[in-house]
PDB file of C-alpha atoms in Angstrom:
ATOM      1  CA  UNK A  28      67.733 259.315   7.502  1.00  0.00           C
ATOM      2  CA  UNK A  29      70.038 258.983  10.320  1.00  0.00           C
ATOM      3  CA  UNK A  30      69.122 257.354  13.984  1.00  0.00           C
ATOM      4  CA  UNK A  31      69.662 259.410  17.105  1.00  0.00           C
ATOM      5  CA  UNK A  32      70.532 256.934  20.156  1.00  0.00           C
ATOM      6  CA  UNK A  33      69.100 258.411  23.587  1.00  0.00           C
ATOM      7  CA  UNK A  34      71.386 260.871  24.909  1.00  0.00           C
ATOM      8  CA  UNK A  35      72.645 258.499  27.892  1.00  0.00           C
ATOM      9  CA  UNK A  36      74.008 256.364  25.365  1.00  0.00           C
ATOM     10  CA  UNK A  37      76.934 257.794  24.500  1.00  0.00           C
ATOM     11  CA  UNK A  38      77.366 259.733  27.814  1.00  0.00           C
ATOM     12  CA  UNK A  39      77.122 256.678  29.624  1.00  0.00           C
ATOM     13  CA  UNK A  40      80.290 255.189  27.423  1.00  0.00           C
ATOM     14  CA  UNK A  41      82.097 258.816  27.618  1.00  0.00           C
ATOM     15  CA  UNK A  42      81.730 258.359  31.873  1.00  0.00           C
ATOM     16  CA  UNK A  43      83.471 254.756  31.163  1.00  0.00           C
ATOM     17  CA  UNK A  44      85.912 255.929  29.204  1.00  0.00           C
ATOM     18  CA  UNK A  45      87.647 258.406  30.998  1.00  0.00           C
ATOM     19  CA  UNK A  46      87.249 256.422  34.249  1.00  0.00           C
ATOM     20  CA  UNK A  47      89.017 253.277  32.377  1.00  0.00           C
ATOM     21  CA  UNK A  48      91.673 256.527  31.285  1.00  0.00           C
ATOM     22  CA  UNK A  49      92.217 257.780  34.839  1.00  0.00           C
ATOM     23  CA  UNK A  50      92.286 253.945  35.898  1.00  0.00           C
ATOM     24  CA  UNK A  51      94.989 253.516  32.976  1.00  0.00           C
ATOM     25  CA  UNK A  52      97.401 256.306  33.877  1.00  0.00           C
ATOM     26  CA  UNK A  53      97.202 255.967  37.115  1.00  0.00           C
ATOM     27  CA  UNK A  54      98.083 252.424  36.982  1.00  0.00           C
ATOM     28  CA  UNK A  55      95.480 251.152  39.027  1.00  0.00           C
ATOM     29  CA  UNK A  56      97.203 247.482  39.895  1.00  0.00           C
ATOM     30  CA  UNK A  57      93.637 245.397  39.823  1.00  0.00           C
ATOM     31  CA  UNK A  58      93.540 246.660  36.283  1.00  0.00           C
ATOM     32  CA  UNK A  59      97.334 245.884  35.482  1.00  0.00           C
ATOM     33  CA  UNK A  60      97.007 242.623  36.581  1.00  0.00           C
ATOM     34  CA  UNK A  61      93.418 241.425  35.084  1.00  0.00           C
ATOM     35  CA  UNK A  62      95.320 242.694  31.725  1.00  0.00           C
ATOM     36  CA  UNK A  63      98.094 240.506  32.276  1.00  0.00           C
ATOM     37  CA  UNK A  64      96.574 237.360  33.306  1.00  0.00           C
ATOM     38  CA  UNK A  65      94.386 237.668  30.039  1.00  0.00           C
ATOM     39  CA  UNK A  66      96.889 238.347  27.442  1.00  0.00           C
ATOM     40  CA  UNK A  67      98.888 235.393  29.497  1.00  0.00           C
ATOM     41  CA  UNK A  68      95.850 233.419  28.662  1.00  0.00           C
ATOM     42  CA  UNK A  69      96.005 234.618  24.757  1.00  0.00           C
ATOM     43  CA  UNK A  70      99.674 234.293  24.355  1.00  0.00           C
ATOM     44  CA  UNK A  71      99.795 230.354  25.303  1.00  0.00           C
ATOM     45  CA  UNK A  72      96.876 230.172  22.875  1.00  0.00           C
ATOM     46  CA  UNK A  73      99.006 231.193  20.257  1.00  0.00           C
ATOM     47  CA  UNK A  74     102.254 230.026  21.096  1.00  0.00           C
ATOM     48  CA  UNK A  75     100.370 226.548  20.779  1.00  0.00           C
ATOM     49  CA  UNK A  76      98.435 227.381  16.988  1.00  0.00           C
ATOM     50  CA  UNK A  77     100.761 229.633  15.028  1.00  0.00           C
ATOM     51  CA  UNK A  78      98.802 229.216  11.892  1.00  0.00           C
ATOM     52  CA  UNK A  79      95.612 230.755  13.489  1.00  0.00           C
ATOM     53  CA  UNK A  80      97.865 234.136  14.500  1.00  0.00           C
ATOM     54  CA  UNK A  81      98.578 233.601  10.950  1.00  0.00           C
ATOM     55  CA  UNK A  82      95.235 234.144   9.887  1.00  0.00           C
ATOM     56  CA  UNK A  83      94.545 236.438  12.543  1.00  0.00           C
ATOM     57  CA  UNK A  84      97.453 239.157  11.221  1.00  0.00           C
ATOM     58  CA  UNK A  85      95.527 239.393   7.858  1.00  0.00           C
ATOM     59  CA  UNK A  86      92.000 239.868   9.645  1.00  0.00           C
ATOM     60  CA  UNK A  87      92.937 241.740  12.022  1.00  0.00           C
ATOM     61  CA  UNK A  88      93.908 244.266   9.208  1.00  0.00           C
ATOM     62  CA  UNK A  89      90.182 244.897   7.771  1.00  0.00           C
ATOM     63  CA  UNK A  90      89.837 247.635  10.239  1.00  0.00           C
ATOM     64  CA  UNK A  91      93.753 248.907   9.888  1.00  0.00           C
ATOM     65  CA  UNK A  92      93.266 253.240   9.336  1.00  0.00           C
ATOM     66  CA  UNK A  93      93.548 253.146   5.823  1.00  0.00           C
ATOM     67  CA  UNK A  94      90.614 250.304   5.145  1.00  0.00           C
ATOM     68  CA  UNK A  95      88.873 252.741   7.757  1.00  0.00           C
ATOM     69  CA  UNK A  96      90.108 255.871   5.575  1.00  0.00           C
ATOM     70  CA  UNK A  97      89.573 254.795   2.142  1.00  0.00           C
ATOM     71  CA  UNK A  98      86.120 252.835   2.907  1.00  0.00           C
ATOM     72  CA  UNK A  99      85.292 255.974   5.191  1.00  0.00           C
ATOM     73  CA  UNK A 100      85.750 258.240   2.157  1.00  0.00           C
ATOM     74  CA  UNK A 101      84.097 256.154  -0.177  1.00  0.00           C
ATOM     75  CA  UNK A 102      80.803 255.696   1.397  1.00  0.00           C
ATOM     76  CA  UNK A 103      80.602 259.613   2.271  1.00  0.00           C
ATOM     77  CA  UNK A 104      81.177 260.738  -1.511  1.00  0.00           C
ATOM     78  CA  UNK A 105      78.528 257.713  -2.544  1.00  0.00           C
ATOM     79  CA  UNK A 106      75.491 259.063  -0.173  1.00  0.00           C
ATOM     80  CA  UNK A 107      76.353 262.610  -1.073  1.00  0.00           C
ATOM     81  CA  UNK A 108      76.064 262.111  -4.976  1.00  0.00           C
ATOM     82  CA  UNK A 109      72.720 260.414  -3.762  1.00  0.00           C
ATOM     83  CA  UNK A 110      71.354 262.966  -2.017  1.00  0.00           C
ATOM     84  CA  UNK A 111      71.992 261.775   1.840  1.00  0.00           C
ATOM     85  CA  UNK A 112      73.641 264.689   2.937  1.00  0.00           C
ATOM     86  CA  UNK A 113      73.127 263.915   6.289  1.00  0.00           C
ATOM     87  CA  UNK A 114      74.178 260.677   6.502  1.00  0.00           C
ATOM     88  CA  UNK A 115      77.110 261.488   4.171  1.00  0.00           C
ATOM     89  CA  UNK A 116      78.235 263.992   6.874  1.00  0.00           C
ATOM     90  CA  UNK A 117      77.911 261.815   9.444  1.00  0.00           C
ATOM     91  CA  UNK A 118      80.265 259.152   7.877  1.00  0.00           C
ATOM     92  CA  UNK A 119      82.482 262.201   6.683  1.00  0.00           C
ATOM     93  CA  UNK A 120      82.330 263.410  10.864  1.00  0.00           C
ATOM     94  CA  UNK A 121      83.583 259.777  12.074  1.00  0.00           C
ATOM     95  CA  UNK A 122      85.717 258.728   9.759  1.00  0.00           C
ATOM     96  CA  UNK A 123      88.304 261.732  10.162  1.00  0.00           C
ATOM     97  CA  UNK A 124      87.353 262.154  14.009  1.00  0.00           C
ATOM     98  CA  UNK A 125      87.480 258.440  15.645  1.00  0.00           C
ATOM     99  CA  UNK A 126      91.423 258.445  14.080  1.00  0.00           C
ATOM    100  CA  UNK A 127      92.393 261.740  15.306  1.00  0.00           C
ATOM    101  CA  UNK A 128      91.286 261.051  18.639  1.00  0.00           C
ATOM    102  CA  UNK A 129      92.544 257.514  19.419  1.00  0.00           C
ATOM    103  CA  UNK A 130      96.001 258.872  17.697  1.00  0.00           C
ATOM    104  CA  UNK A 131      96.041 261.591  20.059  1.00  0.00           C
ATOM    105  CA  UNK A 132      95.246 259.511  22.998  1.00  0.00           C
ATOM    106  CA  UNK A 133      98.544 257.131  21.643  1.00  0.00           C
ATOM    107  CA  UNK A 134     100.671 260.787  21.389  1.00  0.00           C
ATOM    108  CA  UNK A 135      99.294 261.686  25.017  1.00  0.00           C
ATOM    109  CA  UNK A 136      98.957 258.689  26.827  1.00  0.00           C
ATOM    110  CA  UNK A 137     101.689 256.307  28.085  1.00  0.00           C
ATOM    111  CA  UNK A 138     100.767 253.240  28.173  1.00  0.00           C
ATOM    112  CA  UNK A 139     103.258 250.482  26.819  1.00  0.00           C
ATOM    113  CA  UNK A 140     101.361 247.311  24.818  1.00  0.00           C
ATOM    114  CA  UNK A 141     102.351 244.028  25.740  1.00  0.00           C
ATOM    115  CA  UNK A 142     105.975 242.830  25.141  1.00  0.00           C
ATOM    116  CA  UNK A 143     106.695 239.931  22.430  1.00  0.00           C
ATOM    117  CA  UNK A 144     103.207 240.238  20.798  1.00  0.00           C
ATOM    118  CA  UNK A 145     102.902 238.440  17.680  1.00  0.00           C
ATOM    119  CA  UNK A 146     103.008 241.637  15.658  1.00  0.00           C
ATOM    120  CA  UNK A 147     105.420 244.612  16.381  1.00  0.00           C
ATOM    121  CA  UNK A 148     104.172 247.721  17.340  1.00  0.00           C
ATOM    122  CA  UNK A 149     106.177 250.382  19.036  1.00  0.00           C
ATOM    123  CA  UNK A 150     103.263 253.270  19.596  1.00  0.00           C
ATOM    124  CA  UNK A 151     101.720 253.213  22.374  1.00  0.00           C
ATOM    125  CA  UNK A 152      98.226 251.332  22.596  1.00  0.00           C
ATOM    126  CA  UNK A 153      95.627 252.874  24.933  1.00  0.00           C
ATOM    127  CA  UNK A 154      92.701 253.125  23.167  1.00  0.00           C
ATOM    128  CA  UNK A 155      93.071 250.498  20.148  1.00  0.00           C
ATOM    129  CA  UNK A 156      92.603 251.716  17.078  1.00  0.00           C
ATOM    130  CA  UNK A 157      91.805 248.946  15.522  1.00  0.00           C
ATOM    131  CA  UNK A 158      88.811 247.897  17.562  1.00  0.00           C
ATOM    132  CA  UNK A 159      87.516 252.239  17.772  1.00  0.00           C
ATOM    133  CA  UNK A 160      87.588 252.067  14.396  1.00  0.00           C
ATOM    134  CA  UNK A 161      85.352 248.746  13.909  1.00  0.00           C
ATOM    135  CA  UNK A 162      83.277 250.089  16.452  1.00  0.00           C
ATOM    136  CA  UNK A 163      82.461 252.977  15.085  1.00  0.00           C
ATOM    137  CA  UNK A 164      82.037 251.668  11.165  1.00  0.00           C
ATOM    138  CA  UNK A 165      79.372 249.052  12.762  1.00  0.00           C
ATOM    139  CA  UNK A 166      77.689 251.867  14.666  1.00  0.00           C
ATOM    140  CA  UNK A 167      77.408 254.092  11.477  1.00  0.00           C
ATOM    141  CA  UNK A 168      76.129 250.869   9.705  1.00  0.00           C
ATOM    142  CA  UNK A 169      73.133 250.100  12.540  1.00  0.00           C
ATOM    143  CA  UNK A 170      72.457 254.101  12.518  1.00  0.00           C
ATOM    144  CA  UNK A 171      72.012 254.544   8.609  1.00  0.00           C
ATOM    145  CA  UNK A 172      70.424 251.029   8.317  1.00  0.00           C
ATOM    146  CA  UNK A 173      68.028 251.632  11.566  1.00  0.00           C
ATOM    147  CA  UNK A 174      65.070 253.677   9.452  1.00  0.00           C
ATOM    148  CA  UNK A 175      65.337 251.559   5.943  1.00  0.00           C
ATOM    149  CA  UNK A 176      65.012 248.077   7.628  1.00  0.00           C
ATOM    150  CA  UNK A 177      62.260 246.002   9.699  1.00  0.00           C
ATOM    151  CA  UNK A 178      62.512 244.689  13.015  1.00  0.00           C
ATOM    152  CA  UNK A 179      63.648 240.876  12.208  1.00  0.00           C
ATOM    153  CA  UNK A 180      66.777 242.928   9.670  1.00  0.00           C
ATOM    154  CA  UNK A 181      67.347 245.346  12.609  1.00  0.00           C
ATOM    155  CA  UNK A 182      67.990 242.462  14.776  1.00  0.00           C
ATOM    156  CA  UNK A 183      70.461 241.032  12.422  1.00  0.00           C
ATOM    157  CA  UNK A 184      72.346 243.954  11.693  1.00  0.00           C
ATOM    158  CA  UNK A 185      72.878 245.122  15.194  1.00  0.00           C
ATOM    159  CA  UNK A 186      74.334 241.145  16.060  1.00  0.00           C
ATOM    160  CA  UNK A 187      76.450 241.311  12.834  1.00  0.00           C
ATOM    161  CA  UNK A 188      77.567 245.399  13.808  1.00  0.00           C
ATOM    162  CA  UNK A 189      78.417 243.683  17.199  1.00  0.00           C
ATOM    163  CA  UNK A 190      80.007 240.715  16.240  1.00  0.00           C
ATOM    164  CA  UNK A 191      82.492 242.365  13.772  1.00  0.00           C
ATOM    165  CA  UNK A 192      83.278 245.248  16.626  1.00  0.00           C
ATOM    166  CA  UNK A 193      83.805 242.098  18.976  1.00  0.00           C
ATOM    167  CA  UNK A 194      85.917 240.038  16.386  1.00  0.00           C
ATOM    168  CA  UNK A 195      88.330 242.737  15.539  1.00  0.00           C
ATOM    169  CA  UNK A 196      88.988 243.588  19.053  1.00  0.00           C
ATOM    170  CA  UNK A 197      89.281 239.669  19.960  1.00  0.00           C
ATOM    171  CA  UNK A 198      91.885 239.545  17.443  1.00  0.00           C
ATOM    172  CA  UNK A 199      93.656 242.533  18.633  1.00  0.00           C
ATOM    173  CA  UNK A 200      94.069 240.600  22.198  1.00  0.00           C
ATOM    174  CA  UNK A 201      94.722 237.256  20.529  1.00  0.00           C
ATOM    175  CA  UNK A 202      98.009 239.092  18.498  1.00  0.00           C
ATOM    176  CA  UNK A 203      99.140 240.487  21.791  1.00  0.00           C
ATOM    177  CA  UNK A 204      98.833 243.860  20.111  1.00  0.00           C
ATOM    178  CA  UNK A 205      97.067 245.419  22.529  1.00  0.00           C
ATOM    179  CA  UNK A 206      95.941 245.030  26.473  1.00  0.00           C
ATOM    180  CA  UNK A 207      92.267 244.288  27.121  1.00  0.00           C
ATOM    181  CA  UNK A 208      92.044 248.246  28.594  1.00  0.00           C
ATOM    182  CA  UNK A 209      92.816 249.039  24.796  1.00  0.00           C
ATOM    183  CA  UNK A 210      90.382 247.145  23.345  1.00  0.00           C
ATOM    184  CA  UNK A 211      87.952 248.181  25.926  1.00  0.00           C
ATOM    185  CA  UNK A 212      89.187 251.817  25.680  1.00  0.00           C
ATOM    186  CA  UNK A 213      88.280 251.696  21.910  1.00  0.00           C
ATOM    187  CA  UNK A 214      84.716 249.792  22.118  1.00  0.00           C
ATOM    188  CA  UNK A 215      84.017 252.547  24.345  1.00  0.00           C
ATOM    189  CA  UNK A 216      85.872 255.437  22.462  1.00  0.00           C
ATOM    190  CA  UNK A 217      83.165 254.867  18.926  1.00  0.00           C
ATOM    191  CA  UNK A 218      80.354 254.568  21.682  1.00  0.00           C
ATOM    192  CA  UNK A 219      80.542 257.799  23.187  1.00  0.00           C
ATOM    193  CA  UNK A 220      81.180 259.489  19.465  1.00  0.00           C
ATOM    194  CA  UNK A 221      79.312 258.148  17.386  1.00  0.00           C
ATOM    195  CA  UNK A 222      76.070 258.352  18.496  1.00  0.00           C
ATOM    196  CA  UNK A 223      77.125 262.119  19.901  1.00  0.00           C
ATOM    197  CA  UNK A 224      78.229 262.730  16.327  1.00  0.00           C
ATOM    198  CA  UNK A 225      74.620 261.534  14.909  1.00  0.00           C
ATOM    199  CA  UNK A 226      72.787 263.738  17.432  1.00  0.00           C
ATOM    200  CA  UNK A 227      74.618 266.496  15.640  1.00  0.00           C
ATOM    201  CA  UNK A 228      73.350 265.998  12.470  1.00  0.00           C
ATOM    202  CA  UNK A 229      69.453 267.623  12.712  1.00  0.00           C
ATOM    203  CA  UNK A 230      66.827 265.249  11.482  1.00  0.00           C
ATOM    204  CA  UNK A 231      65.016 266.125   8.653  1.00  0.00           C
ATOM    205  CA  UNK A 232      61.122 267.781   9.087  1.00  0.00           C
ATOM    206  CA  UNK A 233      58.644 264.781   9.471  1.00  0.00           C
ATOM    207  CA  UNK A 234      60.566 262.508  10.592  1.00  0.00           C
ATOM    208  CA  UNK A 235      60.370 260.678  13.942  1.00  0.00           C
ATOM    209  CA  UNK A 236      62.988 262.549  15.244  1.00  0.00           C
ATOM    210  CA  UNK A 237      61.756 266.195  14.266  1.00  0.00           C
ATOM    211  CA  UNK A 238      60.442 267.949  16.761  1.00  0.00           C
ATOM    212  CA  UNK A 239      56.776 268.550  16.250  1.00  0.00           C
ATOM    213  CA  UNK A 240      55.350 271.842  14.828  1.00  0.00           C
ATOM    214  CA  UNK A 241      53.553 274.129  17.791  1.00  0.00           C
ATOM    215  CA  UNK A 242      50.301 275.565  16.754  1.00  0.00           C
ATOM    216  CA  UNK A 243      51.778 278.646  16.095  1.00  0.00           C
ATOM    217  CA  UNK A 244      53.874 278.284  14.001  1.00  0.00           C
ATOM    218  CA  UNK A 245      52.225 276.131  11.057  1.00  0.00           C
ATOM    219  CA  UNK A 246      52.927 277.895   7.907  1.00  0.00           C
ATOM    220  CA  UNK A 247      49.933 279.820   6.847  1.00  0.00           C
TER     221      UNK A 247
END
């Protein structure tokens, strides 16, 4: 069974989005220059412990597209063979949509990542694709957990789901591979599809998401 966030959820983090977008093509200069005086504040971090941004390049990497691809894939074919055809194409829905659309917004959107990172990458960064895709695997984690678990092991999964979206987008600004509008971009990117994606897929009849049965139109 699949959780359905409320509605406002993910419209709420669609609105942010595309005002951070606007904000970011239009250059807004409050934004330029909060962005700068944090990655400032990340690269004399690192420039003083090199063998931390050593560790960080292989962490970062856990939510790299093809960990994203490959564990996307895998968990889609493993709850189809077991019968969760819902939640299989829910997985199946995110894991090829969150790429295309944070590639597309690299293709359409200009918007240079910070110079002398400590990794090298030429694309262009707004939204991060490292952190939408954390994002969204922790969301589709909390959603498919949300019904099978208690309320102490719902607790626990939504701070773990938060702190891995967190960490991988932490080390995204601590690599200088991205601006915190990219990281932001991308936290907010899986927020508004996920749980949109998840409303999609129709709840099965009983549970405490159907809708209820009218009078009417019990089966005789």
């Amino acid at each position: 069974m699949v959780a359905r966030p409320p509605l406002v959820v993910p419209l709420l983090a669609l609105a942010g989005f595309l005002v951070l977008l606007a904000l970011t093509v239009a250059g807004w200069a409050p934004l330029d220059r909060f962005d700068t005086a944090v990655s400032d504040t990340f690269r004399g971090y690192g420039d003083t412990s090199p063998r931390v941004v050593d560790v960080l390049r292989i962490a970062t990497d856990v939510a790299a597209t093809v960990p994203f691809l490959v564990a996307g894939l895998a968990v889609t074919v493993g709850l189809a063979v077991r019968g969760g055809r819902r939640a299989a194409a829910l997985c199946a829905v995110v894991t090829v949509l969150i790429p295309v659309l944070w590639g597309l917004m690299h293709w359409l959107v200009h918007h240079p990542r910070p110079e002398d990172g400590f990794v090298v990458i030429t694309s262009n960064g707004f939204p991060s694709g490292h952190t939408s895709n954390a994002a969204a695997a922790a969301l589709v984690a909390v959603l498919l957990l949300w019904y099978r678990l208690g309320g102490p092991a719902r607790v626990l999964t939504v701070a773990l789901a938060v702190a891995f979206a967190a960490f991988v987008g932490l080390t995204r600004l601590a690599l200088l591979a991205h601006w915190p509008t990219d990281v932001l971009g991308g936290w907010l990117l899986a927020l508004a599809v996920v749980p949109l994606a998840a409303r999609v897929v129709p709840p099965p009849a009983g549970s405490p998401q159907a809708p209820d049965r009218r009078p009417d139109q019990a089966v005789r």
